[in-house]
Structures are given as C-alpha cells and as structure tokens.
Amino acid sequence: MKIYYPKNTLATAMKAAEPLMAQTALGRAETGLAAIRDQCLAQLDEMLATLVGLASATPDLRERLKRGYHLSRRIIGLGHVAGFPHIDMAALSLCDVADGLIARDIADWAPIEAHVDAMRLMRNPDLPEQASKMLLSSLDNLRTRFGCASAPAKA
C-alpha cells in the first residue's frame, strides 16, 4: 500500500508571500470593498425587493417564513459593505425572529413585515443615525418577543 501526501499549496503560498504590515493589508481590503460597494448595494436592493414581494408570494406562510429566513441570512454582510451597517443588524434580528416563529410553529407574518419595513427605511442614506438606532431598538423588542432564544424547550 502506498501513502500519498498531497502538496499543501496554501502553506506554500503563505511561506512565499511577502509579509504585510497590518495598515497595508487593511488599506488593500478597504480598496477591495470600495470596488464592490455598488454591486453589494444593487444586490441589497434586489434582496429587499424580494423580501417585500414575499408578503404575497405564496399562501403557505410557513414556506414564506423559511424563504424570508434564508434571504435575510444572505443580506447579513451586504449592508455593511454597501454603507448601511444597521441593515445587517436588522437582518440578523429578522433571522432570529423567523427562526423563533418556525421553531414554535407560529404563523405570523407581521413581525417579519416590521423588519422588512425597518430595513427599507434604513436603506435611506439621509436617515439620521439616531433614527436607525430607534428602529433597531424596536426590532429588538420583536426579537425578544418572537426570537428563537426565548423559545421553550421541546420535549
């Protein structure tokens, strides 16, 4: 029996690469993010529109909740790159609420709709920081009420 050891190309590349100063690496990363900012913004707008459309997409509310959960999971991270970091926090909250509703078998679209409406408001570049914080605080109340963290343990 012969044992083959594959070549570790990542380790080889890391050894051959010139070390970078943290400031240089951060500068390059920010330049890279700035290059894709418009793409992320377009994708964010498309996903928000899809979330709005989910309200009437299918009569099966549980399926809508699952689709809303998966879509909001994809939004996390886009908001920050696109210049709207509060949208990421709202999407994270939406995931938790949708997960809680699904886990407890509660068919209620209203908390999801509140999150979607808040994210659409947060998408406005002229929205004051304080308003975004107030919206997130309101979403936190929904998260506390419907989120998975407060779901009772199943027997």
PDB file of N, CA and C in Angstrom, residues 19-82:
ATOM      1  N   PRO A  19       5.530  39.324   3.802  1.00  0.00           N
ATOM      2  CA  PRO A  19       4.671  39.735   4.914  1.00  0.00           C
ATOM      3  C   PRO A  19       4.180  41.171   4.724  1.00  0.00           C
ATOM      4  N   LEU A  20       2.937  41.407   5.125  1.00  0.00           N
ATOM      5  CA  LEU A  20       2.326  42.725   5.007  1.00  0.00           C
ATOM      6  C   LEU A  20       2.165  43.362   6.373  1.00  0.00           C
ATOM      7  N   MET A  21       2.321  44.641   6.403  1.00  0.00           N
ATOM      8  CA  MET A  21       2.003  45.380   7.615  1.00  0.00           C
ATOM      9  C   MET A  21       0.471  45.441   7.716  1.00  0.00           C
ATOM     10  N   ALA A  22      -0.031  45.491   8.911  1.00  0.00           N
ATOM     11  CA  ALA A  22      -1.481  45.498   9.120  1.00  0.00           C
ATOM     12  C   ALA A  22      -2.143  46.667   8.402  1.00  0.00           C
ATOM     13  N   GLN A  23      -1.531  47.842   8.449  1.00  0.00           N
ATOM     14  CA  GLN A  23      -2.112  49.019   7.798  1.00  0.00           C
ATOM     15  C   GLN A  23      -2.219  48.809   6.292  1.00  0.00           C
ATOM     16  N   THR A  24      -1.194  48.199   5.706  1.00  0.00           N
ATOM     17  CA  THR A  24      -1.201  47.932   4.265  1.00  0.00           C
ATOM     18  C   THR A  24      -2.316  46.952   3.920  1.00  0.00           C
ATOM     19  N   ALA A  25      -2.427  45.883   4.705  1.00  0.00           N
ATOM     20  CA  ALA A  25      -3.459  44.878   4.466  1.00  0.00           C
ATOM     21  C   ALA A  25      -4.851  45.483   4.609  1.00  0.00           C
ATOM     22  N   LEU A  26      -5.053  46.299   5.638  1.00  0.00           N
ATOM     23  CA  LEU A  26      -6.362  46.939   5.834  1.00  0.00           C
ATOM     24  C   LEU A  26      -6.678  47.901   4.697  1.00  0.00           C
ATOM     25  N   GLY A  27      -5.683  48.632   4.253  1.00  0.00           N
ATOM     26  CA  GLY A  27      -5.878  49.549   3.127  1.00  0.00           C
ATOM     27  C   GLY A  27      -6.293  48.818   1.867  1.00  0.00           C
ATOM     28  N   ARG A  28      -5.631  47.697   1.599  1.00  0.00           N
ATOM     29  CA  ARG A  28      -5.989  46.887   0.430  1.00  0.00           C
ATOM     30  C   ARG A  28      -7.398  46.315   0.561  1.00  0.00           C
ATOM     31  N   ALA A  29      -7.732  45.877   1.762  1.00  0.00           N
ATOM     32  CA  ALA A  29      -9.074  45.322   1.984  1.00  0.00           C
ATOM     33  C   ALA A  29     -10.142  46.390   1.771  1.00  0.00           C
ATOM     34  N   GLU A  30      -9.916  47.590   2.288  1.00  0.00           N
ATOM     35  CA  GLU A  30     -10.885  48.672   2.112  1.00  0.00           C
ATOM     36  C   GLU A  30     -11.008  49.065   0.648  1.00  0.00           C
ATOM     37  N   THR A  31      -9.908  49.058  -0.075  1.00  0.00           N
ATOM     38  CA  THR A  31      -9.948  49.351  -1.506  1.00  0.00           C
ATOM     39  C   THR A  31     -10.763  48.291  -2.239  1.00  0.00           C
ATOM     40  N   GLY A  32     -10.559  47.036  -1.857  1.00  0.00           N
ATOM     41  CA  GLY A  32     -11.330  45.944  -2.461  1.00  0.00           C
ATOM     42  C   GLY A  32     -12.813  46.056  -2.167  1.00  0.00           C
ATOM     43  N   LEU A  33     -13.149  46.416  -0.930  1.00  0.00           N
ATOM     44  CA  LEU A  33     -14.564  46.577  -0.567  1.00  0.00           C
ATOM     45  C   LEU A  33     -15.190  47.752  -1.299  1.00  0.00           C
ATOM     46  N   ALA A  34     -14.430  48.845  -1.453  1.00  0.00           N
ATOM     47  CA  ALA A  34     -14.948  50.012  -2.176  1.00  0.00           C
ATOM     48  C   ALA A  34     -15.240  49.647  -3.626  1.00  0.00           C
ATOM     49  N   ALA A  35     -14.450  48.744  -4.179  1.00  0.00           N
ATOM     50  CA  ALA A  35     -14.641  48.338  -5.571  1.00  0.00           C
ATOM     51  C   ALA A  35     -15.937  47.563  -5.778  1.00  0.00           C
ATOM     52  N   ILE A  36     -16.393  46.862  -4.752  1.00  0.00           N
ATOM     53  CA  ILE A  36     -17.618  46.064  -4.903  1.00  0.00           C
ATOM     54  C   ILE A  36     -18.819  46.701  -4.208  1.00  0.00           C
ATOM     55  N   ARG A  37     -18.658  47.900  -3.669  1.00  0.00           N
ATOM     56  CA  ARG A  37     -19.736  48.562  -2.927  1.00  0.00           C
ATOM     57  C   ARG A  37     -21.007  48.705  -3.772  1.00  0.00           C
ATOM     58  N   ASP A  38     -20.872  49.171  -5.011  1.00  0.00           N
ATOM     59  CA  ASP A  38     -22.047  49.372  -5.861  1.00  0.00           C
ATOM     60  C   ASP A  38     -22.751  48.052  -6.170  1.00  0.00           C
ATOM     61  N   GLN A  39     -21.963  46.996  -6.393  1.00  0.00           N
ATOM     62  CA  GLN A  39     -22.548  45.679  -6.635  1.00  0.00           C
ATOM     63  C   GLN A  39     -23.344  45.218  -5.410  1.00  0.00           C
ATOM     64  N   CYS A  40     -22.758  45.405  -4.236  1.00  0.00           N
ATOM     65  CA  CYS A  40     -23.427  44.993  -2.996  1.00  0.00           C
ATOM     66  C   CYS A  40     -24.708  45.796  -2.773  1.00  0.00           C
ATOM     67  N   LEU A  41     -24.650  47.075  -3.098  1.00  0.00           N
ATOM     68  CA  LEU A  41     -25.830  47.922  -2.945  1.00  0.00           C
ATOM     69  C   LEU A  41     -26.946  47.457  -3.869  1.00  0.00           C
ATOM     70  N   ALA A  42     -26.607  47.133  -5.114  1.00  0.00           N
ATOM     71  CA  ALA A  42     -27.610  46.640  -6.065  1.00  0.00           C
ATOM     72  C   ALA A  42     -28.199  45.312  -5.589  1.00  0.00           C
ATOM     73  N   GLN A  43     -27.343  44.446  -5.072  1.00  0.00           N
ATOM     74  CA  GLN A  43     -27.805  43.154  -4.577  1.00  0.00           C
ATOM     75  C   GLN A  43     -28.684  43.340  -3.341  1.00  0.00           C
ATOM     76  N   LEU A  44     -28.305  44.259  -2.478  1.00  0.00           N
ATOM     77  CA  LEU A  44     -29.097  44.555  -1.288  1.00  0.00           C
ATOM     78  C   LEU A  44     -30.489  45.051  -1.677  1.00  0.00           C
ATOM     79  N   ASP A  45     -30.548  45.976  -2.628  1.00  0.00           N
ATOM     80  CA  ASP A  45     -31.831  46.490  -3.096  1.00  0.00           C
ATOM     81  C   ASP A  45     -32.696  45.385  -3.688  1.00  0.00           C
ATOM     82  N   GLU A  46     -32.063  44.495  -4.439  1.00  0.00           N
ATOM     83  CA  GLU A  46     -32.789  43.375  -5.042  1.00  0.00           C
ATOM     84  C   GLU A  46     -33.349  42.440  -3.967  1.00  0.00           C
ATOM     85  N   MET A  47     -32.550  42.162  -2.956  1.00  0.00           N
ATOM     86  CA  MET A  47     -33.000  41.261  -1.887  1.00  0.00           C
ATOM     87  C   MET A  47     -34.108  41.896  -1.053  1.00  0.00           C
ATOM     88  N   LEU A  48     -34.003  43.198  -0.799  1.00  0.00           N
ATOM     89  CA  LEU A  48     -35.077  43.882  -0.064  1.00  0.00           C
ATOM     90  C   LEU A  48     -36.370  43.837  -0.862  1.00  0.00           C
ATOM     91  N   ALA A  49     -36.283  44.041  -2.176  1.00  0.00           N
ATOM     92  CA  ALA A  49     -37.472  43.967  -3.027  1.00  0.00           C
ATOM     93  C   ALA A  49     -38.066  42.554  -3.008  1.00  0.00           C
ATOM     94  N   THR A  50     -37.207  41.553  -2.995  1.00  0.00           N
ATOM     95  CA  THR A  50     -37.685  40.168  -2.927  1.00  0.00           C
ATOM     96  C   THR A  50     -38.376  39.901  -1.592  1.00  0.00           C
ATOM     97  N   LEU A  51     -37.812  40.433  -0.509  1.00  0.00           N
ATOM     98  CA  LEU A  51     -38.450  40.279   0.810  1.00  0.00           C
ATOM     99  C   LEU A  51     -39.828  40.940   0.831  1.00  0.00           C
ATOM    100  N   VAL A  52     -39.932  42.121   0.215  1.00  0.00           N
ATOM    101  CA  VAL A  52     -41.231  42.797   0.138  1.00  0.00           C
ATOM    102  C   VAL A  52     -42.212  41.941  -0.650  1.00  0.00           C
ATOM    103  N   GLY A  53     -41.753  41.348  -1.734  1.00  0.00           N
ATOM    104  CA  GLY A  53     -42.602  40.505  -2.568  1.00  0.00           C
ATOM    105  C   GLY A  53     -43.030  39.211  -1.902  1.00  0.00           C
ATOM    106  N   LEU A  54     -42.297  38.776  -0.895  1.00  0.00           N
ATOM    107  CA  LEU A  54     -42.655  37.528  -0.194  1.00  0.00           C
ATOM    108  C   LEU A  54     -43.990  37.639   0.528  1.00  0.00           C
ATOM    109  N   ALA A  55     -44.395  38.853   0.871  1.00  0.00           N
ATOM    110  CA  ALA A  55     -45.638  39.033   1.621  1.00  0.00           C
ATOM    111  C   ALA A  55     -46.826  38.427   0.884  1.00  0.00           C
ATOM    112  N   SER A  56     -46.774  38.434  -0.442  1.00  0.00           N
ATOM    113  CA  SER A  56     -47.896  37.882  -1.203  1.00  0.00           C
ATOM    114  C   SER A  56     -47.450  36.765  -2.136  1.00  0.00           C
ATOM    115  N   ALA A  57     -46.252  36.227  -1.916  1.00  0.00           N
ATOM    116  CA  ALA A  57     -45.678  35.249  -2.842  1.00  0.00           C
ATOM    117  C   ALA A  57     -46.421  33.916  -2.858  1.00  0.00           C
ATOM    118  N   THR A  58     -46.742  33.394  -1.717  1.00  0.00           N
ATOM    119  CA  THR A  58     -47.384  32.084  -1.636  1.00  0.00           C
ATOM    120  C   THR A  58     -48.337  32.076  -0.440  1.00  0.00           C
ATOM    121  N   PRO A  59     -49.434  31.357  -0.558  1.00  0.00           N
ATOM    122  CA  PRO A  59     -50.356  31.306   0.577  1.00  0.00           C
ATOM    123  C   PRO A  59     -49.805  30.532   1.779  1.00  0.00           C
ATOM    124  N   ASP A  60     -48.790  29.702   1.555  1.00  0.00           N
ATOM    125  CA  ASP A  60     -48.207  28.909   2.632  1.00  0.00           C
ATOM    126  C   ASP A  60     -47.274  29.792   3.465  1.00  0.00           C
ATOM    127  N   LEU A  61     -47.751  30.238   4.620  1.00  0.00           N
ATOM    128  CA  LEU A  61     -47.000  31.171   5.459  1.00  0.00           C
ATOM    129  C   LEU A  61     -45.711  30.553   5.984  1.00  0.00           C
ATOM    130  N   ARG A  62     -45.731  29.281   6.319  1.00  0.00           N
ATOM    131  CA  ARG A  62     -44.523  28.645   6.823  1.00  0.00           C
ATOM    132  C   ARG A  62     -43.416  28.646   5.758  1.00  0.00           C
ATOM    133  N   GLU A  63     -43.803  28.430   4.518  1.00  0.00           N
ATOM    134  CA  GLU A  63     -42.829  28.474   3.425  1.00  0.00           C
ATOM    135  C   GLU A  63     -42.279  29.885   3.249  1.00  0.00           C
ATOM    136  N   ARG A  64     -43.131  30.880   3.384  1.00  0.00           N
ATOM    137  CA  ARG A  64     -42.672  32.275   3.299  1.00  0.00           C
ATOM    138  C   ARG A  64     -41.694  32.599   4.422  1.00  0.00           C
ATOM    139  N   LEU A  65     -41.986  32.098   5.626  1.00  0.00           N
ATOM    140  CA  LEU A  65     -41.078  32.324   6.758  1.00  0.00           C
ATOM    141  C   LEU A  65     -39.705  31.725   6.487  1.00  0.00           C
ATOM    142  N   LYS A  66     -39.686  30.524   5.944  1.00  0.00           N
ATOM    143  CA  LYS A  66     -38.414  29.870   5.628  1.00  0.00           C
ATOM    144  C   LYS A  66     -37.662  30.635   4.549  1.00  0.00           C
ATOM    145  N   ARG A  67     -38.372  31.073   3.526  1.00  0.00           N
ATOM    146  CA  ARG A  67     -37.723  31.827   2.453  1.00  0.00           C
ATOM    147  C   ARG A  67     -37.216  33.176   2.973  1.00  0.00           C
ATOM    148  N   GLY A  68     -37.998  33.804   3.830  1.00  0.00           N
ATOM    149  CA  GLY A  68     -37.577  35.070   4.430  1.00  0.00           C
ATOM    150  C   GLY A  68     -36.333  34.889   5.287  1.00  0.00           C
ATOM    151  N   TYR A  69     -36.292  33.794   6.030  1.00  0.00           N
ATOM    152  CA  TYR A  69     -35.121  33.488   6.862  1.00  0.00           C
ATOM    153  C   TYR A  69     -33.871  33.353   5.992  1.00  0.00           C
ATOM    154  N   HIS A  70     -33.971  32.528   4.944  1.00  0.00           N
ATOM    155  CA  HIS A  70     -32.806  32.275   4.092  1.00  0.00           C
ATOM    156  C   HIS A  70     -32.368  33.538   3.346  1.00  0.00           C
ATOM    157  N   LEU A  71     -33.320  34.332   2.927  1.00  0.00           N
ATOM    158  CA  LEU A  71     -32.976  35.567   2.226  1.00  0.00           C
ATOM    159  C   LEU A  71     -32.317  36.575   3.166  1.00  0.00           C
ATOM    160  N   SER A  72     -32.843  36.698   4.375  1.00  0.00           N
ATOM    161  CA  SER A  72     -32.253  37.651   5.318  1.00  0.00           C
ATOM    162  C   SER A  72     -30.858  37.196   5.750  1.00  0.00           C
ATOM    163  N   ARG A  73     -30.620  35.900   5.783  1.00  0.00           N
ATOM    164  CA  ARG A  73     -29.270  35.392   6.075  1.00  0.00           C
ATOM    165  C   ARG A  73     -28.277  35.853   5.024  1.00  0.00           C
ATOM    166  N   ARG A  74     -28.723  35.912   3.779  1.00  0.00           N
ATOM    167  CA  ARG A  74     -27.852  36.358   2.692  1.00  0.00           C
ATOM    168  C   ARG A  74     -27.610  37.867   2.736  1.00  0.00           C
ATOM    169  N   ILE A  75     -28.515  38.601   3.369  1.00  0.00           N
ATOM    170  CA  ILE A  75     -28.366  40.059   3.465  1.00  0.00           C
ATOM    171  C   ILE A  75     -27.261  40.431   4.456  1.00  0.00           C
ATOM    172  N   ILE A  76     -27.091  39.617   5.494  1.00  0.00           N
ATOM    173  CA  ILE A  76     -26.098  39.927   6.519  1.00  0.00           C
ATOM    174  C   ILE A  76     -24.709  40.040   5.866  1.00  0.00           C
ATOM    175  N   GLY A  77     -24.076  41.172   6.075  1.00  0.00           N
ATOM    176  CA  GLY A  77     -22.772  41.434   5.486  1.00  0.00           C
ATOM    177  C   GLY A  77     -22.847  42.392   4.304  1.00  0.00           C
ATOM    178  N   LEU A  78     -23.918  42.281   3.508  1.00  0.00           N
ATOM    179  CA  LEU A  78     -24.074  43.192   2.372  1.00  0.00           C
ATOM    180  C   LEU A  78     -24.289  44.628   2.838  1.00  0.00           C
ATOM    181  N   GLY A  79     -25.080  44.787   3.885  1.00  0.00           N
ATOM    182  CA  GLY A  79     -25.386  46.127   4.372  1.00  0.00           C
ATOM    183  C   GLY A  79     -24.134  46.888   4.771  1.00  0.00           C
ATOM    184  N   HIS A  80     -23.245  46.215   5.453  1.00  0.00           N
ATOM    185  CA  HIS A  80     -22.016  46.878   5.908  1.00  0.00           C
ATOM    186  C   HIS A  80     -21.161  47.319   4.722  1.00  0.00           C
ATOM    187  N   VAL A  81     -20.981  46.430   3.767  1.00  0.00           N
ATOM    188  CA  VAL A  81     -20.168  46.756   2.594  1.00  0.00           C
ATOM    189  C   VAL A  81     -20.828  47.875   1.785  1.00  0.00           C
ATOM    190  N   ALA A  82     -22.159  47.859   1.709  1.00  0.00           N
ATOM    191  CA  ALA A  82     -22.888  48.867   0.927  1.00  0.00           C
ATOM    192  C   ALA A  82     -23.000  50.201   1.657  1.00  0.00           C
TER     193      ALA A  82
END
